[in-house]
CSV table of C-alpha atoms in Angstrom, one decimal:
chain,number,residue,atom,x,y,z
A,1,MET,CA,-25.0,8.6,4.5
A,2,ALA,CA,-25.9,5.1,5.5
A,3,ALA,CA,-28.6,5.0,2.7
A,4,TYR,CA,-25.9,5.9,0.1
A,5,ARG,CA,-23.5,3.2,1.3
A,6,THR,CA,-26.1,0.5,0.9
A,7,ALA,CA,-27.2,1.7,-2.6
A,8,ALA,CA,-23.5,1.9,-3.8
A,9,PRO,CA,-22.7,-0.5,-6.6
A,10,HIS,CA,-19.7,-2.0,-4.9
A,11,ARG,CA,-20.2,-3.7,-1.5
A,12,PRO,CA,-16.7,-4.4,-0.1
A,13,VAL,CA,-16.2,-6.7,2.9
A,14,ALA,CA,-13.6,-7.6,5.5
A,15,ASP,CA,-12.5,-11.2,4.8
A,16,TYR,CA,-11.1,-12.7,8.0
A,17,ASP,CA,-10.7,-16.1,6.5
A,18,LEU,CA,-8.4,-14.8,3.8
A,19,ARG,CA,-5.2,-13.4,5.2
A,20,TYR,CA,-1.9,-11.9,4.0
A,21,ASP,CA,1.0,-12.1,6.4
A,22,GLY,CA,-1.4,-12.7,9.3
A,23,GLN,CA,-3.5,-9.7,8.5
A,24,PRO,CA,-7.1,-9.8,7.4
A,25,VAL,CA,-7.9,-8.8,3.8
A,26,VAL,CA,-10.5,-6.3,2.6
A,27,ARG,CA,-12.0,-7.0,-0.9
A,28,CYS,CA,-14.9,-6.3,-3.0
A,29,PRO,CA,-16.8,-9.2,-4.5
A,30,ASP,CA,-18.3,-6.9,-7.2
A,31,CYS,CA,-14.8,-6.1,-8.7
A,32,HIS,CA,-11.2,-7.0,-8.3
A,33,TRP,CA,-10.2,-4.6,-5.4
A,34,ALA,CA,-8.4,-6.4,-2.6
A,35,GLN,CA,-5.7,-5.5,-0.1
A,36,ALA,CA,-4.3,-6.6,3.2
A,37,LEU,CA,-4.9,-4.4,6.3
A,38,HIS,CA,-1.8,-2.6,7.6
A,39,GLU,CA,-2.0,-3.5,11.3
A,40,HIS,CA,-0.6,-0.2,12.7
A,41,LEU,CA,-1.9,2.2,10.0
A,42,HIS,CA,-5.5,1.2,9.1
A,43,GLU,CA,-6.7,0.3,12.6
A,44,GLY,CA,-9.6,-1.8,11.3
A,45,PRO,CA,-11.3,-2.3,8.0
A,46,TYR,CA,-14.2,0.2,8.1
A,47,GLY,CA,-12.4,3.3,6.7
A,48,LEU,CA,-11.0,1.3,3.7
A,49,LEU,CA,-14.4,-0.4,3.0
A,50,TYR,CA,-16.2,3.0,2.9
A,51,TRP,CA,-13.4,4.5,0.9
A,52,HIS,CA,-13.8,1.8,-1.8
A,53,ALA,CA,-17.7,2.0,-1.9
A,54,ASP,CA,-17.2,5.8,-2.4
A,55,HIS,CA,-14.2,5.3,-5.0
A,56,PRO,CA,-14.9,2.0,-7.0
A,57,ASP,CA,-13.0,3.4,-10.0
A,58,GLU,CA,-9.8,3.3,-8.1
A,59,ALA,CA,-9.8,-0.5,-7.6
A,60,VAL,CA,-6.5,-2.3,-7.7
A,61,ASP,CA,-5.9,-6.0,-6.7
A,62,HIS,CA,-3.1,-5.5,-4.4
A,63,LEU,CA,-2.9,-9.3,-3.7
A,64,GLN,CA,-1.5,-10.0,-7.2
A,65,ALA,CA,2.3,-10.2,-8.0
A,66,LEU,CA,4.3,-7.1,-7.4
A,67,PRO,CA,4.5,-5.0,-10.5
A,68,ASP,CA,7.9,-3.9,-12.0
A,69,ARG,CA,7.0,-0.3,-11.9
A,70,LEU,CA,5.2,1.4,-8.9
A,71,ALA,CA,3.7,4.7,-8.0
A,72,VAL,CA,2.7,6.4,-4.7
A,73,PRO,CA,-1.2,6.7,-4.6
A,74,ALA,CA,-2.7,10.3,-4.5
A,75,TYR,CA,-4.3,9.3,-1.1
A,76,ILE,CA,-1.0,8.8,0.6
A,77,GLU,CA,0.8,11.6,2.1
A,78,TRP,CA,4.4,10.8,3.1
A,79,TRP,CA,7.6,12.7,4.2
A,80,ALA,CA,11.0,11.9,5.7
A,81,SER,CA,11.0,12.2,9.4
A,82,GLY,CA,14.7,11.9,10.2
A,83,HIS,CA,15.6,8.4,8.7
A,84,TRP,CA,12.0,7.2,8.9
A,85,LEU,CA,9.1,7.3,6.5
A,86,ALA,CA,6.2,9.1,7.9
A,87,ILE,CA,3.0,8.3,6.3
A,88,GLU,CA,-0.6,9.1,6.3
A,89,ASP,CA,-3.3,7.2,4.5
A,90,LYS,CA,-6.1,9.7,3.6
A,91,ARG,CA,-8.6,6.8,3.0
A,92,ILE,CA,-9.0,6.6,6.7
A,93,GLU,CA,-9.1,9.0,9.5
A,94,GLY,CA,-6.2,8.5,11.8
A,95,ALA,CA,-2.8,9.6,12.8
A,96,SER,CA,0.2,9.2,10.7
A,97,ARG,CA,2.7,6.2,11.3
A,98,LEU,CA,6.4,6.0,11.1
A,99,LEU,CA,7.9,3.1,8.9
A,100,GLY,CA,11.4,2.0,8.6
A,101,THR,CA,14.3,3.6,6.6
A,102,ASP,CA,13.9,0.9,3.9
A,103,CYS,CA,10.4,2.1,3.4
A,104,LEU,CA,11.7,5.7,3.0
A,105,GLU,CA,14.2,4.5,0.3
A,106,ILE,CA,11.5,2.8,-1.5
A,107,PHE,CA,9.2,5.7,-1.7
A,108,GLN,CA,12.1,8.1,-2.7
A,109,SER,CA,13.1,5.6,-5.4
A,110,VAL,CA,9.5,5.1,-6.6
A,111,ARG,CA,9.0,8.9,-6.8
A,112,LEU,CA,12.1,9.4,-8.9
A,113,SER,CA,11.9,6.4,-11.3
A,114,SER,CA,8.9,4.2,-10.5
A,115,GLY,CA,11.4,1.4,-9.9
A,116,LEU,CA,13.3,0.0,-6.9
A,117,GLU,CA,16.8,0.2,-8.3
A,118,ARG,CA,17.7,3.4,-6.4
A,119,ALA,CA,16.4,1.9,-3.1
A,120,VAL,CA,18.5,-1.2,-3.6
A,121,LEU,CA,21.7,0.8,-4.2
A,122,VAL,CA,21.0,3.1,-1.2
A,123,ASN,CA,20.2,0.2,1.0
A,124,THR,CA,23.3,-1.7,0.0
A,125,GLN,CA,25.5,1.2,0.8
A,126,ARG,CA,23.7,2.1,4.0
A,127,LEU,CA,23.9,-1.4,5.4
A,128,SER,CA,27.1,-2.6,3.7
A,129,ILE,CA,25.6,-5.8,2.5
A,130,PHE,CA,25.6,-7.7,-0.8
A,131,PRO,CA,23.3,-6.2,-3.5
A,132,SER,CA,21.4,-9.4,-3.7
A,133,THR,CA,20.5,-9.3,-0.1
A,134,SER,CA,19.7,-5.7,-0.4
A,135,ARG,CA,17.4,-6.5,-3.4
A,136,ALA,CA,15.6,-9.2,-1.4
A,137,ASN,CA,15.0,-6.8,1.6
A,138,ILE,CA,13.9,-4.1,-0.6
A,139,GLU,CA,11.5,-6.2,-2.7
A,140,ASP,CA,10.1,-7.8,0.4
A,141,ALA,CA,9.4,-4.4,2.0
A,142,ALA,CA,7.9,-3.0,-1.2
A,143,GLU,CA,5.6,-6.1,-1.5
A,144,ASN,CA,4.4,-5.4,2.0
A,145,LEU,CA,3.7,-1.8,1.0
A,146,PHE,CA,2.0,-2.8,-2.2
A,147,ARG,CA,-0.2,-5.4,-0.5
A,148,THR,CA,-1.4,-2.9,2.1
A,149,GLY,CA,-2.5,-0.3,-0.6
A,150,LEU,CA,0.5,2.1,0.1
A,151,LEU,CA,1.9,1.7,-3.4
A,152,LEU,CA,0.1,1.2,-6.7
A,153,PRO,CA,1.2,-0.2,-10.1
A,154,ALA,CA,2.5,2.7,-12.2
A,155,PRO,CA,-0.2,4.3,-14.3
A,156,GLY,CA,0.6,2.5,-17.5
A,157,LEU,CA,0.2,-0.8,-15.6
A,158,ARG,CA,-3.2,-0.2,-13.9
A,159,GLN,CA,-5.7,-3.1,-13.9
A,160,PRO,CA,-9.1,-2.6,-15.5
A,161,VAL,CA,-12.0,-2.0,-13.1
């Protein structure tokens, strides 16, 4: 296995000098793949580095601007656990994690329409807040999910490898 990894065409690295929201970034100097580590889910960079070396064709630059349309990647398993989002990233070996209700609303909205409108509406009603405040909260949470590889651009928006 180690010989395969050194012979792989992509050599991803953990870049501790480049940070997103205080978290280190993993990236590949051989392509445009980059994402921030999720501090509670990824538990270190190695699982993601090995995954990218094995799947270079699934490279997305998660540090670019949040796309208008989103999709849940095939490597993410998610389900509602009460009012929480339970999530498991299959790229790494580890336990599932619970994320907030706003993240659950985002995943449900993306699953139905690839957009965030439903999440904004549900969040506005749930918290009894102004729609502009709800939109800011939802977009911020969606951006964090996107930056850590838990969401992708919708298939028509994929970046070239």
